[in-house]
Amino acid sequence: MRYIIIGAGAVGGVIGGRLAGSGHEVVLVARGAHVEALRDRGLRLEVPEGELTHRLPVVDGPAALGELRPDDVLVLAVKTQDSVAALQTWAPAPVAGGGTAAERLPLFCAQNGVESQRLALRLFRRVYGVCVWLPSAYVEPGVVSAAGSPLTGILHLGRHPHGTDETARLVAADLEKSHFEAPVVADVARWQYAKLLTNLGNVLEAVTGPVDSEEAVALLRRVRAEGVAVLDAAGIAYASAEEQQAARGDKVTLVPLDGAPRGGGSSWQSLTRGTGTIEADYLNGEIALLGRLHGVPTPLNELLQHLANTFARERRAAGSMPVGELVRLAEEAVAAADPS
């Protein structure tokens, strides 16, 4: 199989680089300065064993490939806010022998949140979810890093909305030869919703910095409690913290990398890069949406969603809001939501 990594940033670049390093055929899809750097200097992957360089085909869209191959596997690794544009671009791409990518090729959504698979299923017949447990970073154009050891990451995967098949098992086998653990599960959404609860703290970290003070930790606990209340009200199953810990153990331990400091998670990185967008609508915003559908107040997640979008739109510096100010805003938001 040939892997086409749509969005070769932090997550996509690491997955593509690791697959290439174990001998698999990989095509990277990128844009802007990143695509030029990848073409000129190759993909530089900074990992605990050193810096690895992979000279791989790089394109900015399907037209550059001509017809796709029947054995192609599409890996969607853009941020969720960019999913619709990417899906609409790749869905009509022709496949050798007839038909389109949407009709014939498997699409694996290696992204945070739970919305992209649903978006993809409107266009693609064969959609797979991936629960991404992969500490990684976009360092600069052409360079990504992953500090996990002994494994680079753990990627639970399965069909969307449920089930498994031979394609999932084949992809998992390739990933497991490439420094990942890749359990194939029939209920991948259950793992993704558990990861969603973890990701609710991304914005808190992005706007105030590391969540290491008592105030920040206490606020994060309340933010996640809202998420749990919403999922429970909606009847949505999610893996427990104990189950997640049992699955992960010490398999992905962060190792300091020279020249590649990990400043924060995906939302922190979006603000640091000044992209102008952030994925909070599909993290905290997912909880806000479900809360409205099921009558559960979510003032803290709504506040974080609003702050994330404001920081991204106004290109405010990551970590620039004092924790005390965020706590004050949170108390005001909770008080405003209380009908009593």
Coordinates of C-alpha atoms in Angstrom, one line a residue:
M1 CA 0.0 0.0 0.0
R2 CA 1.0 3.6 -0.6
Y3 CA 0.2 6.1 2.1
I4 CA -0.8 9.6 1.1
I5 CA -0.5 11.9 4.2
I6 CA -2.9 14.8 3.7
G7 CA -1.5 17.4 6.1
A8 CA 2.1 16.5 6.7
G9 CA 2.4 18.7 9.9
A10 CA 3.1 17.5 13.4
V11 CA 1.0 14.4 13.4
G12 CA 0.9 13.7 9.7
G13 CA 4.6 14.3 9.2
V14 CA 5.6 12.0 12.1
I15 CA 3.3 9.2 10.9
G16 CA 4.6 9.6 7.3
G17 CA 8.2 9.8 8.4
R18 CA 7.9 6.7 10.6
L19 CA 6.2 4.7 7.9
A20 CA 8.8 5.7 5.3
G21 CA 11.5 4.8 7.8
S22 CA 10.2 1.2 7.9
G23 CA 10.2 0.9 4.1
H24 CA 6.7 1.9 3.2
E25 CA 5.8 4.1 0.2
V26 CA 4.7 7.5 1.4
V27 CA 3.6 10.7 -0.3
L28 CA 3.4 13.9 1.7
V29 CA 0.8 16.6 1.1
A30 CA 1.5 20.1 2.4
R31 CA 1.2 23.7 1.6
G32 CA 3.1 27.1 1.8
A33 CA 6.6 27.2 3.1
H34 CA 6.3 23.7 4.5
V35 CA 5.8 22.1 1.0
E36 CA 8.8 24.0 -0.4
A37 CA 11.1 23.0 2.5
L38 CA 10.0 19.4 2.2
R39 CA 10.8 19.4 -1.5
D40 CA 14.1 21.2 -1.1
R41 CA 15.5 19.5 2.0
G42 CA 13.3 16.5 2.7
L43 CA 11.3 15.7 5.8
R44 CA 13.5 16.1 8.9
L45 CA 12.1 14.0 11.7
E46 CA 13.6 14.7 15.2
V47 CA 13.1 11.7 17.4
P48 CA 14.9 10.3 20.5
E49 CA 17.4 8.3 18.3
G50 CA 18.4 11.5 16.4
E51 CA 17.4 13.5 13.4
L52 CA 16.2 11.4 10.4
T53 CA 15.8 12.8 6.9
H54 CA 13.4 11.2 4.4
R55 CA 13.4 12.3 0.8
L56 CA 9.8 11.7 -0.2
P57 CA 7.4 12.7 -3.0
V58 CA 5.7 16.0 -1.9
V59 CA 2.6 17.4 -3.5
D60 CA 0.1 20.2 -2.8
G61 CA -2.9 18.4 -4.0
P62 CA -4.2 15.4 -6.0
A63 CA -3.7 16.9 -9.4
A64 CA 0.1 16.6 -9.0
L65 CA -0.3 12.8 -8.7
G66 CA -2.5 12.3 -11.7
E67 CA -4.5 9.2 -11.1
L68 CA -4.4 7.7 -7.7
R69 CA -3.7 4.0 -7.3
P70 CA -6.2 1.4 -6.1
D71 CA -3.8 0.5 -3.3
D72 CA -3.5 4.0 -1.9
V73 CA -4.5 4.7 1.7
L74 CA -5.4 8.3 2.5
V75 CA -4.5 9.6 5.9
L76 CA -6.2 12.8 6.8
A77 CA -4.1 14.7 9.3
V78 CA -5.1 18.3 8.9
K79 CA -6.7 20.2 11.8
T80 CA -10.5 19.6 11.9
Q81 CA -11.2 23.2 10.8
D82 CA -9.5 22.4 7.5
S83 CA -11.2 19.0 7.0
V84 CA -14.0 20.1 4.7
A85 CA -11.7 21.8 2.2
A86 CA -9.3 18.8 2.2
L87 CA -12.1 16.3 1.8
Q88 CA -13.7 18.2 -1.0
T89 CA -10.3 18.4 -2.8
W90 CA -9.5 14.7 -2.5
A91 CA -12.9 13.0 -2.8
P92 CA -13.3 13.5 -6.6
A93 CA -9.7 12.5 -7.4
P94 CA -9.7 9.8 -10.1
V95 CA -8.4 6.3 -9.3
A96 CA -6.7 4.1 -11.9
G97 CA -9.2 1.6 -13.3
G98 CA -12.2 3.9 -12.7
G99 CA -14.0 5.6 -9.9
T100 CA -12.9 8.3 -7.5
A101 CA -11.1 8.4 -4.2
A102 CA -14.4 8.8 -2.3
E103 CA -15.8 5.7 -4.0
R104 CA -12.8 3.4 -3.8
L105 CA -10.1 4.4 -1.3
P106 CA -9.9 4.1 2.5
L107 CA -9.6 7.3 4.4
F108 CA -8.1 7.3 7.9
C109 CA -8.8 10.4 10.1
A110 CA -5.8 10.9 12.3
Q111 CA -7.1 14.0 14.1
N112 CA -8.2 15.3 17.5
G113 CA -11.9 15.4 18.2
V114 CA -14.7 13.3 16.7
E115 CA -16.2 15.4 13.9
S116 CA -14.0 14.7 11.0
Q117 CA -15.1 11.1 10.5
R118 CA -18.7 12.3 10.2
L119 CA -17.7 15.0 7.7
A120 CA -15.8 12.4 5.8
L121 CA -18.6 9.9 5.7
R122 CA -20.7 12.4 3.7
L123 CA -18.3 12.0 0.8
F124 CA -16.2 8.8 1.4
R125 CA -17.6 5.3 1.5
R126 CA -14.8 3.8 3.6
V127 CA -13.9 5.9 6.6
Y128 CA -11.8 5.0 9.6
G129 CA -11.3 6.7 12.9
V130 CA -7.9 7.0 14.6
C131 CA -7.5 7.9 18.2
V132 CA -4.2 9.8 18.1
W133 CA -1.9 9.5 21.2
L134 CA 1.2 11.0 19.6
P135 CA 3.1 13.8 21.3
S136 CA 4.6 15.7 18.4
A137 CA 5.4 19.2 17.2
Y138 CA 5.8 21.2 14.0
V139 CA 9.2 22.8 14.6
E140 CA 9.7 24.8 11.4
P141 CA 9.0 24.3 7.7
G142 CA 10.3 20.9 6.8
V143 CA 10.9 19.8 10.4
V144 CA 8.7 17.9 12.8
S145 CA 9.5 16.2 16.1
A146 CA 8.2 13.4 18.2
A147 CA 9.7 12.8 21.7
G148 CA 8.0 9.6 22.6
S149 CA 10.0 6.5 23.6
P150 CA 10.2 3.5 23.3
L151 CA 7.1 4.0 21.1
T152 CA 6.5 7.1 19.1
G153 CA 2.7 6.9 19.8
I154 CA -0.3 4.7 20.2
L155 CA -3.0 4.9 17.4
H156 CA -6.2 3.0 18.1
L157 CA -8.1 2.6 14.8
G158 CA -11.2 1.1 13.4
R159 CA -14.1 1.6 10.9
H160 CA -16.4 4.5 11.4
P161 CA -19.0 4.4 12.8
H162 CA -18.0 1.0 14.2
G163 CA -16.4 -2.3 13.2
T164 CA -13.1 -3.5 11.9
D165 CA -11.9 -5.0 8.6
E166 CA -8.9 -6.4 6.8
T167 CA -7.8 -2.9 5.7
A168 CA -7.7 -1.7 9.3
R169 CA -5.6 -4.7 10.2
L170 CA -3.2 -4.2 7.3
V171 CA -2.7 -0.6 8.2
A172 CA -2.2 -1.4 11.8
A173 CA 0.4 -4.0 10.9
D174 CA 2.4 -1.4 8.9
L175 CA 2.1 1.1 11.8
E176 CA 3.4 -1.5 14.3
K177 CA 6.5 -1.9 12.2
S178 CA 7.0 1.8 12.4
H179 CA 7.4 2.6 16.1
F180 CA 3.7 2.7 16.9
E181 CA 1.3 0.5 18.7
A182 CA -1.9 0.3 16.7
P183 CA -4.8 -1.6 18.3
V184 CA -7.6 -2.4 16.0
V185 CA -10.9 -1.9 17.8
A186 CA -14.5 -2.1 16.9
D187 CA -15.4 0.9 19.1
V188 CA -12.7 3.4 18.1
A189 CA -15.1 6.3 18.9
R190 CA -15.1 5.2 22.6
W191 CA -11.3 5.9 22.7
Q192 CA -11.7 9.2 20.7
Y193 CA -14.3 10.5 23.2
A194 CA -11.9 9.7 26.0
K195 CA -9.2 11.6 24.2
L196 CA -11.6 14.5 23.7
L197 CA -12.0 14.8 27.4
T198 CA -8.2 15.0 27.7
N199 CA -8.0 17.6 24.9
L200 CA -10.5 19.9 26.7
G201 CA -7.4 21.3 28.5
N202 CA -5.6 22.3 25.3
V203 CA -7.0 25.8 25.3
L204 CA -6.3 26.4 29.0
E205 CA -2.7 25.5 28.3
A206 CA -2.6 27.6 25.1
V207 CA -3.9 30.8 26.7
T208 CA -2.2 30.7 30.1
G209 CA 0.8 28.4 29.7
P210 CA 1.6 25.1 31.4
V211 CA -1.2 23.8 33.6
D212 CA 0.9 23.3 36.8
S213 CA -0.5 25.7 39.4
E214 CA -3.2 24.8 41.8
E215 CA -5.6 27.3 40.3
A216 CA -5.0 26.0 36.8
V217 CA -5.3 22.3 37.8
A218 CA -8.6 23.0 39.7
L219 CA -10.0 24.8 36.7
L220 CA -9.1 22.0 34.3
R221 CA -10.8 19.5 36.6
R222 CA -14.0 21.6 36.4
V223 CA -13.7 21.9 32.6
R224 CA -13.4 18.1 32.2
A225 CA -16.2 17.5 34.7
E226 CA -18.5 19.5 32.3
G227 CA -17.4 17.2 29.5
V228 CA -18.1 14.1 31.5
A229 CA -21.5 15.4 32.4
V230 CA -22.3 16.1 28.8
L231 CA -21.2 12.7 27.5
D232 CA -23.1 10.9 30.2
A233 CA -26.2 12.9 29.5
A234 CA -25.8 12.1 25.8
G235 CA -25.3 8.4 26.5
I236 CA -21.9 8.4 24.8
A237 CA -19.5 5.8 25.9
Y238 CA -15.8 6.6 26.6
A239 CA -12.8 4.7 27.8
S240 CA -12.1 5.2 31.5
A241 CA -8.9 6.8 32.8
E242 CA -7.9 3.4 34.2
E243 CA -8.5 1.7 30.9
Q244 CA -6.4 4.3 29.1
Q245 CA -3.6 4.1 31.5
A246 CA -3.6 0.3 31.3
A247 CA -3.4 0.6 27.5
R248 CA -0.6 3.2 27.4
G249 CA 1.5 2.4 30.5
D250 CA 5.0 3.7 30.0
K251 CA 5.0 2.9 26.3
V252 CA 5.3 6.6 25.2
T253 CA 7.6 8.5 27.6
L254 CA 8.7 11.9 26.6
V255 CA 12.5 12.3 26.1
P256 CA 14.1 15.8 25.8
L257 CA 15.1 16.5 22.2
D258 CA 18.0 18.8 21.4
G259 CA 16.8 21.8 19.4
A260 CA 13.2 20.7 19.5
P261 CA 11.6 22.0 22.7
R262 CA 8.0 20.9 23.1
G263 CA 6.2 24.1 24.1
G264 CA 2.8 22.7 24.3
G265 CA 0.0 20.7 22.7
S266 CA -1.7 21.3 19.3
S267 CA -3.6 24.4 20.4
W268 CA -0.5 26.0 21.8
Q269 CA 1.3 25.3 18.6
S270 CA -1.4 26.9 16.5
L271 CA -1.1 30.1 18.5
T272 CA 2.6 30.0 18.4
R273 CA 2.7 29.6 14.7
G274 CA 0.1 32.4 14.3
T275 CA -2.0 30.4 11.9
G276 CA -5.1 32.5 12.6
T277 CA -7.2 29.4 13.3
I278 CA -7.5 26.9 16.1
E279 CA -9.4 23.6 16.6
A280 CA -11.3 24.6 19.8
D281 CA -14.6 24.5 18.0
Y282 CA -14.2 20.7 17.7
L283 CA -12.8 20.2 21.2
N284 CA -14.5 22.5 23.8
G285 CA -17.0 23.4 21.1
E286 CA -18.0 19.7 20.8
I287 CA -18.9 19.7 24.5
A288 CA -20.8 23.0 24.1
L289 CA -22.8 21.5 21.1
L290 CA -23.7 18.3 23.0
G291 CA -24.6 20.3 26.1
R292 CA -27.1 22.4 24.1
L293 CA -28.5 19.3 22.5
H294 CA -29.0 17.5 25.9
G295 CA -29.7 20.4 28.2
V296 CA -26.4 20.4 30.1
P297 CA -24.8 23.8 30.9
T298 CA -21.2 24.1 29.7
P299 CA -20.1 27.7 30.6
L300 CA -16.5 26.8 31.1
N301 CA -16.0 25.0 27.8
E302 CA -17.9 27.8 26.0
L303 CA -15.6 30.3 27.6
L304 CA -12.5 28.4 26.5
Q305 CA -13.8 28.0 23.0
H306 CA -14.5 31.8 22.8
L307 CA -11.0 32.7 24.2
A308 CA -9.3 30.3 21.8
N309 CA -10.9 31.7 18.8
T310 CA -10.2 35.3 20.0
F311 CA -6.5 34.5 20.6
A312 CA -6.2 32.9 17.2
R313 CA -8.1 35.6 15.3
E314 CA -6.2 38.4 17.0
R315 CA -2.9 36.4 16.9
R316 CA -2.3 36.9 20.6
A317 CA 0.8 35.2 22.1
A318 CA 0.4 31.7 23.5
G319 CA 0.4 31.7 27.3
S320 CA -0.2 35.5 27.6
M321 CA -3.3 35.4 29.9
P322 CA -2.6 35.2 33.6
V323 CA -4.2 32.2 35.2
G324 CA -5.9 34.5 37.8
E325 CA -7.6 36.4 35.0
L326 CA -8.9 33.2 33.4
V327 CA -10.2 32.0 36.8
R328 CA -12.0 35.3 37.2
L329 CA -13.6 35.0 33.8
A330 CA -14.6 31.4 34.5
E331 CA -16.4 32.4 37.8
E332 CA -18.2 35.1 35.9
A333 CA -19.2 32.6 33.2
V334 CA -20.5 30.1 35.7
A335 CA -22.5 32.7 37.6
A336 CA -24.1 34.0 34.4
A337 CA -25.1 30.5 33.4
D338 CA -26.8 29.8 36.8
P339 CA -30.5 30.5 36.5
S340 CA -30.8 31.0 40.2

